[in-house]
Short mmCIF file of C-alpha atoms and ligand atoms in Angstrom, two decimals:
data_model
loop_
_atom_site.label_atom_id
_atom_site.label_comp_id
_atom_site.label_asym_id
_atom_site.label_seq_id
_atom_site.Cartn_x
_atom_site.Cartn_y
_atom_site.Cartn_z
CA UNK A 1 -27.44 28.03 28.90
CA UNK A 2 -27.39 27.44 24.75
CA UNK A 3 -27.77 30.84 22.85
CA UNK A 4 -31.48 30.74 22.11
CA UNK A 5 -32.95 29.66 19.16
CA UNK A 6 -32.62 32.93 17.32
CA UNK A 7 -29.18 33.70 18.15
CA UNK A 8 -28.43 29.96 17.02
CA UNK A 9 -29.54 31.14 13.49
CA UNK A 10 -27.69 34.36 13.46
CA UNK A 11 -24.60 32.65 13.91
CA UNK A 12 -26.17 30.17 10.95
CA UNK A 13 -26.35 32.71 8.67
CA UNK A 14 -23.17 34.33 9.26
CA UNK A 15 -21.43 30.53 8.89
CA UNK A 16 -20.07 30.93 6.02
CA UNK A 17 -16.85 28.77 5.76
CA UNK A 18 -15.89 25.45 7.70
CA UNK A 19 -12.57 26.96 8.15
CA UNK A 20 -13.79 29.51 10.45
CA UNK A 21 -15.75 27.01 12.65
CA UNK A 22 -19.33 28.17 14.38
CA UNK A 23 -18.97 30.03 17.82
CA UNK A 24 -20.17 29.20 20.99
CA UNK A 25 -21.75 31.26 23.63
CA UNK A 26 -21.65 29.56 26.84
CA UNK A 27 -23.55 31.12 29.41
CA UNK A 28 -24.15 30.52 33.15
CA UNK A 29 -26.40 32.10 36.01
CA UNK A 30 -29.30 32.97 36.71
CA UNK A 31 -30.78 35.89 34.51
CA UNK A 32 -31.99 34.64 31.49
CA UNK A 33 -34.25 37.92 30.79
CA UNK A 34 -31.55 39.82 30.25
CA UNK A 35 -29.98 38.00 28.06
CA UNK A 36 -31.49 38.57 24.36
CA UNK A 37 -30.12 42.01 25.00
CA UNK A 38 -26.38 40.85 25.88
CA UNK A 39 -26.38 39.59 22.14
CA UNK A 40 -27.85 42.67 20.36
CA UNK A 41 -24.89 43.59 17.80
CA UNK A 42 -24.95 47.17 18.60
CA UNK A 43 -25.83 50.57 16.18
CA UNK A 44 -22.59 51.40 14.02
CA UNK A 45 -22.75 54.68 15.24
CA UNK A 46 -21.58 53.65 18.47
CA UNK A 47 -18.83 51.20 17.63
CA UNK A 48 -16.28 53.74 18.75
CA UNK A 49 -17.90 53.53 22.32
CA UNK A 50 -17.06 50.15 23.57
CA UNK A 51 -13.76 48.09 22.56
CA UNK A 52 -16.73 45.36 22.21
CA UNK A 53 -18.14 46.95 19.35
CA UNK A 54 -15.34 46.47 16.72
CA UNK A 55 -15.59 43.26 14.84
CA UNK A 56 -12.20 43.04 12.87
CA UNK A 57 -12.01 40.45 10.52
CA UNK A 58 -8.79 38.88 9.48
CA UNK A 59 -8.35 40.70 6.21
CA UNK A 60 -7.06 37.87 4.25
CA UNK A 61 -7.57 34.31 6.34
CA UNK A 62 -4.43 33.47 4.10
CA UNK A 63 -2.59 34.88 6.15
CA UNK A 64 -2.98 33.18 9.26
CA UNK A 65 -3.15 29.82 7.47
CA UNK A 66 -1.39 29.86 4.36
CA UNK A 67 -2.11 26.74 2.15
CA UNK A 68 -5.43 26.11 3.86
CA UNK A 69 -6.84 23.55 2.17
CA UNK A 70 -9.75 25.64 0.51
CA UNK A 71 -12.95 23.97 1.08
CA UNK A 72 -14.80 22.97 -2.45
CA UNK A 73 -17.68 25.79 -2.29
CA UNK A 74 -16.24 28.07 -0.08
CA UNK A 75 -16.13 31.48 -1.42
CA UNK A 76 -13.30 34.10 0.30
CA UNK A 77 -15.87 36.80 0.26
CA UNK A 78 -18.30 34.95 2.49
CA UNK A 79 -16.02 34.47 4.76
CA UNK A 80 -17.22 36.68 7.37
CA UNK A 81 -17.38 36.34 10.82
CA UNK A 82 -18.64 33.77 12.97
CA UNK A 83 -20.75 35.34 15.96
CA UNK A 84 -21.33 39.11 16.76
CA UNK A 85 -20.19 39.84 20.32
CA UNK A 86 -22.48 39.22 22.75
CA UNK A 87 -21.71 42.05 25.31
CA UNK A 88 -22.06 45.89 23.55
CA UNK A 89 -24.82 47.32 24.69
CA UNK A 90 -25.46 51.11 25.03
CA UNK A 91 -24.34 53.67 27.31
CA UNK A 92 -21.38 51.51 28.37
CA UNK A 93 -18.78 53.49 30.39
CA UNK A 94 -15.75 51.13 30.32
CA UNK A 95 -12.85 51.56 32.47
CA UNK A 96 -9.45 49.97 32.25
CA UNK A 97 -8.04 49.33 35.89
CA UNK A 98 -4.88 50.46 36.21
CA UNK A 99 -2.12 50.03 38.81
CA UNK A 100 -3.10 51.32 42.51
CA UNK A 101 -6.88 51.11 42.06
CA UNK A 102 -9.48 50.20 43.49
CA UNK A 103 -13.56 49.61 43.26
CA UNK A 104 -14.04 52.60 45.29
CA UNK A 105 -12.07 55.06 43.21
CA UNK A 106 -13.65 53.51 40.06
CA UNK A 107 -16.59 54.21 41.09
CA UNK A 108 -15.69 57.73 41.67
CA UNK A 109 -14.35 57.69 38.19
CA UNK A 110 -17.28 56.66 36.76
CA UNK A 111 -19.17 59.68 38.50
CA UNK A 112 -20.69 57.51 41.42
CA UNK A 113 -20.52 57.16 45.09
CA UNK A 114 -19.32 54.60 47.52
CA UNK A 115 -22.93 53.87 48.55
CA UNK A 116 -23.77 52.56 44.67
CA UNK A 117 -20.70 50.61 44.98
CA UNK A 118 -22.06 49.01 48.37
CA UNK A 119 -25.48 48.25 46.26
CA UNK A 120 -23.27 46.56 44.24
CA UNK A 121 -21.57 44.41 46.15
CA UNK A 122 -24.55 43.41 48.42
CA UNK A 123 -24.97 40.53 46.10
CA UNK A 124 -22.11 37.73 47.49
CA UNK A 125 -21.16 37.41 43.83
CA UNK A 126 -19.95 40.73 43.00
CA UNK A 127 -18.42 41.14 46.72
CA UNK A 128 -16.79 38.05 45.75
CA UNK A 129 -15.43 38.84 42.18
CA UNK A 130 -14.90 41.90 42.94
CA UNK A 131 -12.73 41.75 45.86
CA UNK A 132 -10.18 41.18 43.86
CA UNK A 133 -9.75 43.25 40.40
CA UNK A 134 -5.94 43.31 38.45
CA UNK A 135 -4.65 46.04 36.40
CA UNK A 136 -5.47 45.37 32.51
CA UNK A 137 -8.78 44.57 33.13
CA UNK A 138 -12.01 46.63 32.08
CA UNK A 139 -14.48 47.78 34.42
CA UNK A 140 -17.95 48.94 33.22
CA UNK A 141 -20.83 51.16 33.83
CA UNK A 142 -24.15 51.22 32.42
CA UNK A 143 -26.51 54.21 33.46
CA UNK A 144 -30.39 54.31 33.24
CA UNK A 145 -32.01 57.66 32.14
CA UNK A 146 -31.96 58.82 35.13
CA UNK A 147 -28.05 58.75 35.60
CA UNK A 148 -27.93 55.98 38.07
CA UNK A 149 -26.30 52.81 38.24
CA UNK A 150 -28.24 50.23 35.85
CA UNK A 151 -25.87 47.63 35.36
CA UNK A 152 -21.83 46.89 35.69
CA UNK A 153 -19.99 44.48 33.60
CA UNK A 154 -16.58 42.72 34.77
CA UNK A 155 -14.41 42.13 32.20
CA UNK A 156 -12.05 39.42 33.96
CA UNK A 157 -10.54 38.37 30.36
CA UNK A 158 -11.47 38.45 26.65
CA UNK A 159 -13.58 35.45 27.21
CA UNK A 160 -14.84 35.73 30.68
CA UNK A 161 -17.67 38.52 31.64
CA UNK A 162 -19.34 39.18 34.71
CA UNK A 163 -22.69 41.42 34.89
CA UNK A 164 -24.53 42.56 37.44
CA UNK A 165 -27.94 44.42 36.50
CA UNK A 166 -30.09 46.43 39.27
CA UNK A 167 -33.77 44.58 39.68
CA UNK A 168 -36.33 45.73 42.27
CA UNK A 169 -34.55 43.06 44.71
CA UNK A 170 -31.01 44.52 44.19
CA UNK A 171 -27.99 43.66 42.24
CA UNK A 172 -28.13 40.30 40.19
CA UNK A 173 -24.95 38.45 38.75
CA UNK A 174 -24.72 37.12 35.72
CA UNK A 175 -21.57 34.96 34.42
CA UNK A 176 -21.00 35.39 30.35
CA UNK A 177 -18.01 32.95 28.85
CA UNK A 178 -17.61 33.09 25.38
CA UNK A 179 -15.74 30.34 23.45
CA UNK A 180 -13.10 31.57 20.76
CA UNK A 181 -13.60 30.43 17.09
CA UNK A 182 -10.73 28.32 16.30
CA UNK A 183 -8.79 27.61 13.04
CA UNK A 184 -6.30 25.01 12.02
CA UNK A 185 -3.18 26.87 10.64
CA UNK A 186 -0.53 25.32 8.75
CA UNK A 187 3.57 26.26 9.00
CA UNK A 188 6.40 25.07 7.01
CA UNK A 189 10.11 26.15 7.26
CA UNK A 190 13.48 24.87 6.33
CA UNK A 191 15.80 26.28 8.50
CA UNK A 192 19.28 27.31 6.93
CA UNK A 193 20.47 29.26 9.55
CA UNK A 194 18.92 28.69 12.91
CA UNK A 195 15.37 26.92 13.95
CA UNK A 196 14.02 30.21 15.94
CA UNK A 197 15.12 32.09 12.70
CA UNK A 198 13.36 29.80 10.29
CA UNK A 199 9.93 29.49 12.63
CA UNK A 200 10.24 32.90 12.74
CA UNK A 201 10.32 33.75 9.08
CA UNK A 202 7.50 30.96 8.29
CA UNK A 203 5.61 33.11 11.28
CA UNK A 204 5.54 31.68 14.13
CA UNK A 205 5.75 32.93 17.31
CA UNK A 206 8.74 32.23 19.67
CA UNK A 207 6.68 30.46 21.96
CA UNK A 208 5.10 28.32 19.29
CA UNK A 209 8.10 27.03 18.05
CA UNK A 210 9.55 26.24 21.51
CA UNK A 211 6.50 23.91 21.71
CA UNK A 212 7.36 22.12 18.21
CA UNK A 213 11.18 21.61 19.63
CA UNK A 214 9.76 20.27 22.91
CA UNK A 215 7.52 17.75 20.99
CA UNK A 216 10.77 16.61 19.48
CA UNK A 217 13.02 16.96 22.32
CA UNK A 218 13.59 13.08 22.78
CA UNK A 219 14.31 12.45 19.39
CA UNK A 220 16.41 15.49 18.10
CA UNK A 221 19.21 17.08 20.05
CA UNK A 222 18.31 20.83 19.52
CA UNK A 223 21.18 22.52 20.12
CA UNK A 224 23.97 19.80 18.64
CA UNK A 225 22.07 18.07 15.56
CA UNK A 226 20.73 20.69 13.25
CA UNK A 227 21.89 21.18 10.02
CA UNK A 228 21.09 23.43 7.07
CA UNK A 229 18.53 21.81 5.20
CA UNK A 230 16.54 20.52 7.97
CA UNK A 231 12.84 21.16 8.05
CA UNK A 232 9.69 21.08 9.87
CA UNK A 233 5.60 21.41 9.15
CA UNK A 234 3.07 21.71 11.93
CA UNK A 235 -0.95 21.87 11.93
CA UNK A 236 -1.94 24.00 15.22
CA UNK A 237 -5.43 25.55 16.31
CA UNK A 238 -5.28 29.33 16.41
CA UNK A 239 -7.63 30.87 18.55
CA UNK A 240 -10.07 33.92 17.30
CA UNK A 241 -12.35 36.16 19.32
CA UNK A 242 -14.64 38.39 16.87
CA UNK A 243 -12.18 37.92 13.70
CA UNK A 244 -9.20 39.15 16.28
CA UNK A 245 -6.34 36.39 16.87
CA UNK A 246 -6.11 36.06 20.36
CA UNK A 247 -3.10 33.14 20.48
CA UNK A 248 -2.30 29.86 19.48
CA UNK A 249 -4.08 26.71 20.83
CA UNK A 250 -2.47 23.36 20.81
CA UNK A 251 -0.05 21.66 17.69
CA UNK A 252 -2.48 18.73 16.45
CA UNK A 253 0.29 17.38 13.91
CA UNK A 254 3.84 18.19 13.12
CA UNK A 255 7.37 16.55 11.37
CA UNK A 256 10.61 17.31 11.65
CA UNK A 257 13.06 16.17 9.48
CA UNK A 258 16.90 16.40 11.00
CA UNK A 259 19.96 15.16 8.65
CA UNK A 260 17.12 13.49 6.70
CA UNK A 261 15.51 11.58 9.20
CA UNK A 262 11.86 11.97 10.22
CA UNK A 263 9.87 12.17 13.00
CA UNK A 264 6.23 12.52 13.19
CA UNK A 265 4.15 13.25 16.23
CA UNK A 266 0.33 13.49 16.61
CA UNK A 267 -1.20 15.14 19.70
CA UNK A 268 -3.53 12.49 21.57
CA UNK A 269 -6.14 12.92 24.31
CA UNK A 270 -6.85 10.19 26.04
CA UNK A 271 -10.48 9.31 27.64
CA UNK A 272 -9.03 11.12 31.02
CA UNK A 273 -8.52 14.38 29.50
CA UNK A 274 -4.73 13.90 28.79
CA UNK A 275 -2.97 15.13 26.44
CA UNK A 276 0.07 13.66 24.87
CA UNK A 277 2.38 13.37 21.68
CA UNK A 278 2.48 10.16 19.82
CA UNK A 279 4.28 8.85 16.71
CA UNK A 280 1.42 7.71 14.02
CA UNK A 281 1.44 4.39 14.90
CA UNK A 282 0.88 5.07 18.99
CA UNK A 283 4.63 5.29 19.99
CA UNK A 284 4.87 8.00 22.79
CA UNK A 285 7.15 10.88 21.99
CA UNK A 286 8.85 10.85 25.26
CA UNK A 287 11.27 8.81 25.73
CA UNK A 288 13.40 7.76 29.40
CA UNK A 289 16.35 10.49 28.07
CA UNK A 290 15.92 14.00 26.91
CA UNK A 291 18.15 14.55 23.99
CA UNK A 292 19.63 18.00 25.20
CA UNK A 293 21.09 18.54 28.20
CA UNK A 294 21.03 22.30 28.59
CA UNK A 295 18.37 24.82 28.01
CA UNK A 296 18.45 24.38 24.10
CA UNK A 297 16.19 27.74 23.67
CA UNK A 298 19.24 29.66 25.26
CA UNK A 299 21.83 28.72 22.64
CA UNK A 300 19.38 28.24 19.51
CA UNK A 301 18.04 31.74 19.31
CA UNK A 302 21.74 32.99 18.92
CA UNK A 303 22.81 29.64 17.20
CA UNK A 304 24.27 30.20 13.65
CA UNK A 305 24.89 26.74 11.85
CA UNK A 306 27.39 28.62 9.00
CA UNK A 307 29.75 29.73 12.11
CA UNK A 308 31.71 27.20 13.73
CA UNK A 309 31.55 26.18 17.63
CA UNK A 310 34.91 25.26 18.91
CA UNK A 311 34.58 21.55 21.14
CA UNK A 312 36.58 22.11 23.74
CA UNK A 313 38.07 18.91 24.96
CA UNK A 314 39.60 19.81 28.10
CA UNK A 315 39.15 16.25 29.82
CA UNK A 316 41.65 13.88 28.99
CA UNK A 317 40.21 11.12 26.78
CA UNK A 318 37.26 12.69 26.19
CA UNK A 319 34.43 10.88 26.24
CA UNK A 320 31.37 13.11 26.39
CA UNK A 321 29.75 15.48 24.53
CA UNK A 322 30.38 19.15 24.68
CA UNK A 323 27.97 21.71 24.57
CA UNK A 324 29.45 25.17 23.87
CA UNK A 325 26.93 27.85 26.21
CA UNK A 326 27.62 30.89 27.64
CA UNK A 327 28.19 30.84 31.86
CA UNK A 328 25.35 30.55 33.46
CA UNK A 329 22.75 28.69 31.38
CA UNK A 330 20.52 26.55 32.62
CA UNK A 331 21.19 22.59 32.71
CA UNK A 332 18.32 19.93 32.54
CA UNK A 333 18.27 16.62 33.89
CA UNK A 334 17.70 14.41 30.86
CA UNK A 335 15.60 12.09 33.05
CA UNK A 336 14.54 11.71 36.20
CA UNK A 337 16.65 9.84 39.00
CA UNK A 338 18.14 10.45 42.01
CA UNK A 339 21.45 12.80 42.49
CA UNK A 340 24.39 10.58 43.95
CA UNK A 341 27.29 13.28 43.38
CA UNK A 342 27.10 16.85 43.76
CA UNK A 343 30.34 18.49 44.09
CA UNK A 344 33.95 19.16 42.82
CA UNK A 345 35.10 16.16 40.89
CA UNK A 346 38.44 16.52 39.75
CA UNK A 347 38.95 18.13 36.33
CA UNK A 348 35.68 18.13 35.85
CA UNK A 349 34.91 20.82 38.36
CA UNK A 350 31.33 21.26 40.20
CA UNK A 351 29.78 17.92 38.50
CA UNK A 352 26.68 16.46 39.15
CA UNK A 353 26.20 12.73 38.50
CA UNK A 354 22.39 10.96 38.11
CA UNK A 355 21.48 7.50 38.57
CA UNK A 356 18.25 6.51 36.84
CA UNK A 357 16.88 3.12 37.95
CA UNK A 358 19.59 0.49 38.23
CA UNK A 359 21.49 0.81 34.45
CA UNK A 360 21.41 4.34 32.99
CA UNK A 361 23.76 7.67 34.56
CA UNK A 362 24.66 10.87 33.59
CA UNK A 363 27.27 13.00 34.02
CA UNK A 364 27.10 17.40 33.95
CA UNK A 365 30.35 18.88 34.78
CA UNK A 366 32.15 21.83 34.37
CA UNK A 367 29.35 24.13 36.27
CA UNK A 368 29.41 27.38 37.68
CA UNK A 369 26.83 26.55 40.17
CA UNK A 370 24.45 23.88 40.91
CA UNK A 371 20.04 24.61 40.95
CA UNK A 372 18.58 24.87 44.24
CA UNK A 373 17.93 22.29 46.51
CA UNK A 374 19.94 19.66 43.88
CA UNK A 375 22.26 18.06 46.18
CA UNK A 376 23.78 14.37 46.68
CA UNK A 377 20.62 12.31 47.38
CA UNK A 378 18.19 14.54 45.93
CA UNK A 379 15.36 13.25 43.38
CA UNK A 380 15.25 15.25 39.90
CA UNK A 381 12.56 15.37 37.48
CA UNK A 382 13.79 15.31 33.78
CA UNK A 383 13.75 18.32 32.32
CA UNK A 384 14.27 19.60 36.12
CA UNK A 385 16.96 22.43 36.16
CA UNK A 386 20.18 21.08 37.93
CA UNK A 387 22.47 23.84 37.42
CA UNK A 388 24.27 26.13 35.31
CA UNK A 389 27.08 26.28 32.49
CA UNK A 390 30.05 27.18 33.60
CA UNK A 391 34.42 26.68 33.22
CA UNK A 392 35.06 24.94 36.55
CA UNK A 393 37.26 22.42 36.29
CA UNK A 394 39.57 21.44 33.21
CA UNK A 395 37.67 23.49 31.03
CA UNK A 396 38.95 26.69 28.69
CA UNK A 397 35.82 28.17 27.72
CA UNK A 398 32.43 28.15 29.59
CA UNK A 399 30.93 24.82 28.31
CA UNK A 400 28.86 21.74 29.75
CA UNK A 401 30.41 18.27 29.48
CA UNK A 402 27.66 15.90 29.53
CA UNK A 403 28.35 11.86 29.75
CA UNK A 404 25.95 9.26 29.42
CA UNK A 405 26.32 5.74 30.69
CA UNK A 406 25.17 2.39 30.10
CA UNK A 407 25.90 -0.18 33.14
CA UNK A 408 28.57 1.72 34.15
CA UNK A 409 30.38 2.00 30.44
CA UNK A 410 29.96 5.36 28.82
CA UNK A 411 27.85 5.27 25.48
CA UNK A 412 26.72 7.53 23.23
CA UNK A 413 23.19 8.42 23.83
CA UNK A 414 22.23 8.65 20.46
CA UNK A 415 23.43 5.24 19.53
CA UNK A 416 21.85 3.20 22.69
CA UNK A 417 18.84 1.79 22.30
CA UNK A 418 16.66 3.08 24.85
CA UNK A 419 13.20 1.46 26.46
CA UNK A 420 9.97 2.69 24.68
CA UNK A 421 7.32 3.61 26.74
CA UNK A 422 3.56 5.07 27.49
CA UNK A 423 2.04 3.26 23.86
CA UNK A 424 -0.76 3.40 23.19
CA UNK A 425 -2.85 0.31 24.31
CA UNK A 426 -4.15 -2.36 22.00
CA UNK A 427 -7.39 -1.98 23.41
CA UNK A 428 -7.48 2.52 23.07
CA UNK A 429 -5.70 2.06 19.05
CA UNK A 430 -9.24 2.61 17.62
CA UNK A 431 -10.19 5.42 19.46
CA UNK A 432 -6.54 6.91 19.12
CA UNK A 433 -6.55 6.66 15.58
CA UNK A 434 -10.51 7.99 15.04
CA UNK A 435 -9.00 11.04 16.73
CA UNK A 436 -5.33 11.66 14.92
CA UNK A 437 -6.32 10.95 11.39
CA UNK A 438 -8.06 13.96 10.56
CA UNK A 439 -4.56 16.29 11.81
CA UNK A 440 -2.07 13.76 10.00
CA UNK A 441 -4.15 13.62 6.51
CA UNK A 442 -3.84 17.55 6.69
CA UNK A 443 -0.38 17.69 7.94
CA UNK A 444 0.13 15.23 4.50
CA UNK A 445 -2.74 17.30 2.06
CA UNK A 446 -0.62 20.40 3.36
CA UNK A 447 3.05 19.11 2.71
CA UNK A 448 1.72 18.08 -0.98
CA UNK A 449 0.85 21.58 -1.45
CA UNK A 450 3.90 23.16 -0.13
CA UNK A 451 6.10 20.78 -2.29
CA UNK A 452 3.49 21.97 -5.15
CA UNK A 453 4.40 25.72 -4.42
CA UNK A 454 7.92 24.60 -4.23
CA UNK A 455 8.24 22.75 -7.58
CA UNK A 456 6.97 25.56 -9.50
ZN1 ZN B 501 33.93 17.54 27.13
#
């Protein structure tokens, strides 16, 4: 069910900006009488009551998305919010379940007996639903006049409610899910000491800019090839629920520029629902090798680019590449392939050795202990964790030694040209670029700015 044609013009009028995009109510079930009531924005007076009934804006939308490319007649002030909450309603007795309880007790809480819970959960629904509850999420209890049970709503997240309402014929059910309001934010950084420090101080969460690296992950070694100077600018959705951020959706556009060269990457959806990273002109972002062979996360939050990392070249003619890690973090498979050494292999200690398809194999030595079930023979996925850093071996520090080979020569992975794969068809280019132009032009519109801010 739509909101009705009322509602639809409340959230109208309270459209204000196209930066704060129009709500959605989504609702299912069967009770459409009680709904004009579920979107009644509730007296002031009893905004304490309910958590519902608090409609925080985001002071200054600025904030959240810095350089926003202001929309010509948009006016700050107007920018209000973009649906009242559909659920506060009166006489709401909410109820946060905690660890260790359950319906029956809440009920009890709430002043009631086991046999109103039983009315309750006469209808399959709520037996259902209710069955299971988990601590964190709200429980509550409407009353009539008459102190009984009217109604109890099931909060099962921010976005997903659950009420059941006492007719003549017993409990009904009634499913509420509410669709966030979502806003394209903007970041920029340059990172001059580490990548987690500069997302963090351009404010992004740690998460967040773990999913920028992993966009990049085939083209930029994270933990070897940054230098000061490097930088990066992303357009992501952030997700709002009544003017209240409630996280980050997906990364629509971003760059990264490493030792001057850039990469671009556009996030694509294709007609089946999935979604994937592409280079502007339909190039897939993944590639057959991962660029970093250890858990890049683990080294880059602590990584310092103005201190230097000893190499460590305990193998005679070296001919890998070191990565300097502390014991016991974890090592990726850089593609997938099937296992054909496991074990102690000379200086290099426990080692475990990839084939993928008939030309590439890698090398990981030096480990303190290999992943589960990752033995001679066994498949990996890349990105799969194989084992962990260690100083087994020829090695005087804790360190991975990772080798990369090219018909059975070793090569330097950054040099060999590797297969491209996944493009984008000739046949899906128009609808791919219909749906990546808008995020690219304002991953551009917002780099102009930023260099405008920066020149002055
Ligand atoms: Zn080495």
């Amino acid at each position: 069910m739509e909101p009705t044609e009322k509602q639809r013009k409340n959230n109208k009028a309270q459209e204000a900006s196209p930066r704060f995009p129009k709500g959605h109510l989504i609702t299912a079930g069967a009770l459409c009488a009680l709904l004009p009531l579920l979107f009644v924005v509730i007296p002031t007076e009893d905004a304490a009551a309910t958590r519902h009934t608090t409609y925080e804006l985001p002071l200054d939308l600025s904030e959240t998305s810095p350089a926003a490319p202001e929309a010509p007649d948009s006016d700050p002030a107007t920018v209000a919010i973009a649906e009242p909450a559909p659920v506060p309603e009166r006489n709401w007795h909410e109820f946060t379940i905690k660890n260790g309880d359950n319906l029956s007790l809440l009920f009890q809480r709430a002043g009631l007996s086991d046999r109103d819970m039983y009315e309750v959960i006469a209808n399959k629904d709520a037996k259902d639903s209710l069955r299971r509850i988990y601590p964190g999420q709200t429980l509550a209890f409407k009353m009539d006049a008459d102190g009984k049970l009217a109604a109890l709503r099931y909060d099962t997240s921010k976005l997903s409610h659950q009420i059941f309402t006492k007719t003549d014929a017993g409990f009904d059910a009634q499913q509420i899910d509410r669709t966030p309001d979502i806003i394209t934010a903007f970041r920029h950084a340059e990172i001059n000491s580490s990548l987690f420090l500069a997302g963090q101080q351009a404010g992004m969460e740690p998460a967040l800019i773990m999913e920028l690296a992993n966009i990049f992950g085939w083209d930029v070694d994270f933990a070897l090839d940054i230098r000061e100077g490097d930088s990066f600018s992303l357009v992501y959705e952030e997700r709002f629920l009544d003017g209240e951020k409630l996280d980050n959706g997906n990364i629509l556009a971003a760059e990264f520029v490493n030792q001057g060269k850039k990469f671009r990457a556009v996030r694509y959806e294709n007609e089946a629902g999935i979604a994937h990273y592409f280079t502007p002109t339909g190039d897939s972002m993944r590639k057959e090798f991962l660029r970093t062979p250890v858990d890049f996360a683990r080294i880059s939050s602590h990584f310092n680019l103005r201190r230097k990392h000893p190499v460590l070249h305990s193998i005679r003619a070296h001919k890998g590449t070191d990565y300097a890690a502390s014991t016991g973090t974890p090592i990726r498979a850089t593609g997938d392939g099937k296992v054909i050494h496991a074990g102690r292999k000379g200086g290099y200690g426990n080692t475990v050795i990839i084939q993928h398809g008939q030309t590439y194999r890698t090398l990981y030595a030096h480990m303190s202990k290999y992943a589960r079930g990752v033995k001679t023979g066994s498949r990996v996925k890349q990105g799969q964790i194989i084992g962990y850093v260690g100083s087994t071996g020829l090695a005087t520090g804790p360190h991975l030694h990772y080798e990369f080979y090219v018909n059975g020569a070793v090569r330097n992975p950054v040099t060999v040209p590797l297969p491209k794969a996944n493009a984008i068809a000739k046949s899906e280019m128009n609808r791919f670029l219909a749906q990546t132009t808008t995020a690219l032009a304002a991953l551009e519109n917002y780099q102009k700015t930023t260099q405008l801010a920066l020149a002055d």
